[in-house]
């Protein structure tokens, strides 16, 4: 049954919608946590340490964090694979160009695929930069506040992050509404409300995440 559902277009769209909503929930929580940086190094570093001790003593040190990471990796992989396969299926279904041009879609719709690629590459860079420190000269384990300040004290760190967050905003704006339609939440009477929620979520997430590098650039966070 699972294979039959996965092989269907609706099944892939459902997987894409559910995995997207899981990632969206994480992004909201992650953004709120990031904003703690404006309360100082002590508050931010304490929050980063708390993430590793959630669930103790029932859960061992970092077990909850790793559980969250595993769920996120599964969601990212499921989202990316279903998106790719749906894209290939769409292309194979119409190998020749349309005689008449289709109505022009919104900017977010036309950039969903490129936005997904940008975000995928950003996730890899973000992990190597602020989690493992692989591409971060002077990375100090256990000092997340200083590591964040160091990253956003470089021009390339700001450019990479801000471009990725703008792509994220567009992705959320279109993706949330699409997920609602796939999961049957959309209707003629609710479409306007869903689009409003999508726009507000996209704006809040983009502004919330970009506030951190802007805070470092302006000296509010130092």
GROMACS .gro file of C-alpha atoms in nm:
model
  222
    1UNK     CA    1   0.000   0.000   0.000
    2UNK     CA    2   0.282   0.237   0.092
    3UNK     CA    3   0.451   0.176  -0.246
    4UNK     CA    4   0.123   0.234  -0.430
    5UNK     CA    5   0.069   0.564  -0.249
    6UNK     CA    6   0.429   0.674  -0.311
    7UNK     CA    7   0.409   0.591  -0.682
    8UNK     CA    8   0.101   0.808  -0.729
    9UNK     CA    9   0.126   1.180  -0.801
   10UNK     CA   10  -0.109   1.258  -0.512
   11UNK     CA   11   0.103   1.044  -0.279
   12UNK     CA   12   0.420   1.234  -0.370
   13UNK     CA   13   0.242   1.568  -0.329
   14UNK     CA   14   0.117   1.457   0.014
   15UNK     CA   15   0.468   1.354   0.121
   16UNK     CA   16   0.595   1.687  -0.004
   17UNK     CA   17   0.325   1.878   0.186
   18UNK     CA   18   0.369   1.693   0.518
   19UNK     CA   19   0.750   1.710   0.508
   20UNK     CA   20   0.729   2.079   0.418
   21UNK     CA   21   0.504   2.152   0.716
   22UNK     CA   22   0.743   1.965   0.948
   23UNK     CA   23   1.030   2.184   0.824
   24UNK     CA   24   0.814   2.496   0.854
   25UNK     CA   25   0.738   2.419   1.218
   26UNK     CA   26   1.110   2.375   1.283
   27UNK     CA   27   1.189   2.704   1.109
   28UNK     CA   28   0.946   2.895   1.330
   29UNK     CA   29   1.102   2.748   1.646
   30UNK     CA   30   1.456   2.797   1.510
   31UNK     CA   31   1.388   3.161   1.426
   32UNK     CA   32   1.255   3.232   1.776
   33UNK     CA   33   1.565   3.069   1.923
   34UNK     CA   34   1.794   3.271   1.694
   35UNK     CA   35   1.640   3.598   1.815
   36UNK     CA   36   1.769   3.523   2.165
   37UNK     CA   37   2.103   3.652   2.037
   38UNK     CA   38   1.972   4.005   2.094
   39UNK     CA   39   1.961   3.935   2.469
   40UNK     CA   40   2.336   3.885   2.489
   41UNK     CA   41   2.600   3.612   2.480
   42UNK     CA   42   2.500   3.457   2.812
   43UNK     CA   43   2.136   3.411   2.712
   44UNK     CA   44   2.218   3.278   2.365
   45UNK     CA   45   2.490   3.037   2.479
   46UNK     CA   46   2.265   2.910   2.760
   47UNK     CA   47   1.989   2.844   2.506
   48UNK     CA   48   2.233   2.652   2.282
   49UNK     CA   49   2.339   2.441   2.581
   50UNK     CA   50   1.976   2.380   2.682
   51UNK     CA   51   1.904   2.233   2.338
   52UNK     CA   52   2.152   1.957   2.421
   53UNK     CA   53   2.001   1.876   2.759
   54UNK     CA   54   1.630   1.871   2.667
   55UNK     CA   55   1.463   1.566   2.815
   56UNK     CA   56   1.727   1.489   3.078
   57UNK     CA   57   1.753   1.275   3.278
   58UNK     CA   58   1.511   1.053   3.083
   59UNK     CA   59   1.696   1.133   2.760
   60UNK     CA   60   2.074   1.119   2.751
   61UNK     CA   61   2.279   1.429   2.666
   62UNK     CA   62   2.203   1.540   2.305
   63UNK     CA   63   1.964   1.249   2.239
   64UNK     CA   64   1.664   1.479   2.191
   65UNK     CA   65   1.868   1.706   1.964
   66UNK     CA   66   1.978   1.412   1.752
   67UNK     CA   67   1.620   1.284   1.734
   68UNK     CA   68   1.512   1.623   1.599
   69UNK     CA   69   1.800   1.617   1.350
   70UNK     CA   70   1.703   1.271   1.225
   71UNK     CA   71   1.340   1.379   1.173
   72UNK     CA   72   1.458   1.691   0.989
   73UNK     CA   73   1.696   1.498   0.764
   74UNK     CA   74   1.416   1.254   0.679
   75UNK     CA   75   1.183   1.546   0.603
   76UNK     CA   76   1.441   1.721   0.384
   77UNK     CA   77   1.519   1.404   0.189
   78UNK     CA   78   1.150   1.315   0.145
   79UNK     CA   79   1.073   1.671   0.033
   80UNK     CA   80   1.362   1.688  -0.213
   81UNK     CA   81   1.304   1.343  -0.363
   82UNK     CA   82   0.930   1.393  -0.407
   83UNK     CA   83   0.988   1.741  -0.557
   84UNK     CA   84   1.243   1.603  -0.804
   85UNK     CA   85   1.028   1.309  -0.908
   86UNK     CA   86   0.720   1.528  -0.951
   87UNK     CA   87   0.925   1.767  -1.163
   88UNK     CA   88   1.051   1.484  -1.385
   89UNK     CA   89   0.698   1.345  -1.413
   90UNK     CA   90   0.567   1.688  -1.512
   91UNK     CA   91   0.835   1.728  -1.780
   92UNK     CA   92   0.781   1.379  -1.924
   93UNK     CA   93   0.406   1.442  -1.941
   94UNK     CA   94   0.459   1.739  -2.175
   95UNK     CA   95   0.779   1.684  -2.373
   96UNK     CA   96   0.690   1.944  -2.635
   97UNK     CA   97   0.642   2.316  -2.578
   98UNK     CA   98   0.294   2.456  -2.551
   99UNK     CA   99   0.159   2.614  -2.869
  100UNK     CA  100   0.000   2.888  -2.659
  101UNK     CA  101   0.187   3.036  -2.368
  102UNK     CA  102   0.051   2.952  -2.027
  103UNK     CA  103  -0.063   3.237  -1.802
  104UNK     CA  104   0.232   3.390  -1.626
  105UNK     CA  105   0.275   3.245  -1.278
  106UNK     CA  106   0.387   3.438  -0.972
  107UNK     CA  107   0.757   3.500  -0.913
  108UNK     CA  108   0.753   3.257  -0.618
  109UNK     CA  109   0.596   2.981  -0.828
  110UNK     CA  110   0.847   3.022  -1.112
  111UNK     CA  111   1.144   3.013  -0.874
  112UNK     CA  112   1.036   2.724  -0.649
  113UNK     CA  113   1.280   2.479  -0.806
  114UNK     CA  114   1.576   2.715  -0.803
  115UNK     CA  115   1.481   2.823  -0.453
  116UNK     CA  116   1.484   2.463  -0.339
  117UNK     CA  117   1.833   2.411  -0.483
  118UNK     CA  118   1.959   2.731  -0.318
  119UNK     CA  119   1.815   2.624   0.017
  120UNK     CA  120   1.961   2.274  -0.015
  121UNK     CA  121   2.310   2.415  -0.077
  122UNK     CA  122   2.262   2.664   0.205
  123UNK     CA  123   2.173   2.391   0.455
  124UNK     CA  124   2.501   2.214   0.377
  125UNK     CA  125   2.700   2.538   0.412
  126UNK     CA  126   2.515   2.638   0.731
  127UNK     CA  127   2.595   2.306   0.899
  128UNK     CA  128   2.961   2.321   0.795
  129UNK     CA  129   2.980   2.681   0.915
  130UNK     CA  130   2.802   2.691   1.251
  131UNK     CA  131   2.761   2.325   1.354
  132UNK     CA  132   3.085   2.148   1.260
  133UNK     CA  133   3.297   2.458   1.195
  134UNK     CA  134   3.454   2.293   0.891
  135UNK     CA  135   3.442   2.610   0.676
  136UNK     CA  136   3.460   2.849   0.970
  137UNK     CA  137   3.812   2.975   1.054
  138UNK     CA  138   3.846   3.029   1.427
  139UNK     CA  139   3.536   2.821   1.510
  140UNK     CA  140   3.503   2.773   1.888
  141UNK     CA  141   3.294   2.471   1.999
  142UNK     CA  142   3.061   2.565   2.283
  143UNK     CA  143   3.062   2.937   2.196
  144UNK     CA  144   2.769   2.977   1.951
  145UNK     CA  145   2.727   3.351   2.014
  146UNK     CA  146   3.085   3.430   1.914
  147UNK     CA  147   3.067   3.193   1.616
  148UNK     CA  148   2.754   3.369   1.486
  149UNK     CA  149   2.915   3.711   1.527
  150UNK     CA  150   3.226   3.590   1.344
  151UNK     CA  151   3.021   3.455   1.053
  152UNK     CA  152   2.823   3.774   1.004
  153UNK     CA  153   3.132   3.988   1.038
  154UNK     CA  154   3.231   3.869   0.688
  155UNK     CA  155   3.074   4.000   0.369
  156UNK     CA  156   3.035   3.653   0.217
  157UNK     CA  157   2.867   3.517   0.531
  158UNK     CA  158   2.606   3.791   0.510
  159UNK     CA  159   2.550   3.754   0.135
  160UNK     CA  160   2.505   3.375   0.152
  161UNK     CA  161   2.269   3.394   0.448
  162UNK     CA  162   2.053   3.683   0.327
  163UNK     CA  163   2.015   3.542  -0.026
  164UNK     CA  164   1.915   3.205   0.122
  165UNK     CA  165   1.661   3.369   0.356
  166UNK     CA  166   1.503   3.561   0.068
  167UNK     CA  167   1.474   3.232  -0.121
  168UNK     CA  168   1.323   3.078   0.193
  169UNK     CA  169   1.057   3.348   0.209
  170UNK     CA  170   0.948   3.285  -0.148
  171UNK     CA  171   0.953   2.910  -0.090
  172UNK     CA  172   0.735   2.935   0.222
  173UNK     CA  173   0.495   3.180   0.057
  174UNK     CA  174   0.411   2.941  -0.224
  175UNK     CA  175   0.476   2.613  -0.041
  176UNK     CA  176   0.242   2.674   0.251
  177UNK     CA  177  -0.052   2.749   0.024
  178UNK     CA  178   0.028   2.450  -0.200
  179UNK     CA  179   0.051   2.220   0.102
  180UNK     CA  180  -0.288   2.341   0.224
  181UNK     CA  181  -0.441   2.262  -0.116
  182UNK     CA  182  -0.283   1.916  -0.126
  183UNK     CA  183  -0.402   1.827   0.224
  184UNK     CA  184  -0.756   1.942   0.146
  185UNK     CA  185  -0.756   2.254   0.366
  186UNK     CA  186  -0.814   2.488   0.073
  187UNK     CA  187  -1.151   2.597  -0.055
  188UNK     CA  188  -1.303   2.890  -0.238
  189UNK     CA  189  -1.391   3.060   0.091
  190UNK     CA  190  -1.061   2.985   0.268
  191UNK     CA  191  -0.814   3.057  -0.014
  192UNK     CA  192  -0.777   3.425   0.069
  193UNK     CA  193  -0.714   3.348   0.439
  194UNK     CA  194  -0.459   3.078   0.351
  195UNK     CA  195  -0.274   3.309   0.116
  196UNK     CA  196  -0.269   3.577   0.385
  197UNK     CA  197  -0.125   3.329   0.638
  198UNK     CA  198   0.135   3.220   0.381
  199UNK     CA  199   0.239   3.580   0.315
  200UNK     CA  200   0.260   3.664   0.686
  201UNK     CA  201   0.461   3.350   0.765
  202UNK     CA  202   0.701   3.418   0.478
  203UNK     CA  203   0.748   3.779   0.586
  204UNK     CA  204   0.799   3.698   0.954
  205UNK     CA  205   1.046   3.417   0.886
  206UNK     CA  206   1.246   3.622   0.636
  207UNK     CA  207   1.259   3.928   0.861
  208UNK     CA  208   1.328   3.722   1.173
  209UNK     CA  209   1.621   3.533   1.024
  210UNK     CA  210   1.771   3.835   0.845
  211UNK     CA  211   1.751   4.038   1.168
  212UNK     CA  212   2.050   3.845   1.305
  213UNK     CA  213   2.308   3.935   1.035
  214UNK     CA  214   2.168   4.289   1.023
  215UNK     CA  215   2.212   4.310   1.401
  216UNK     CA  216   2.578   4.208   1.369
  217UNK     CA  217   2.640   4.443   1.074
  218UNK     CA  218   2.492   4.739   1.261
  219UNK     CA  219   2.674   4.663   1.585
  220UNK     CA  220   2.358   4.587   1.783
  221UNK     CA  221   2.499   4.236   1.827
  222UNK     CA  222   2.874   4.233   1.888
   0.00000   0.00000   0.00000
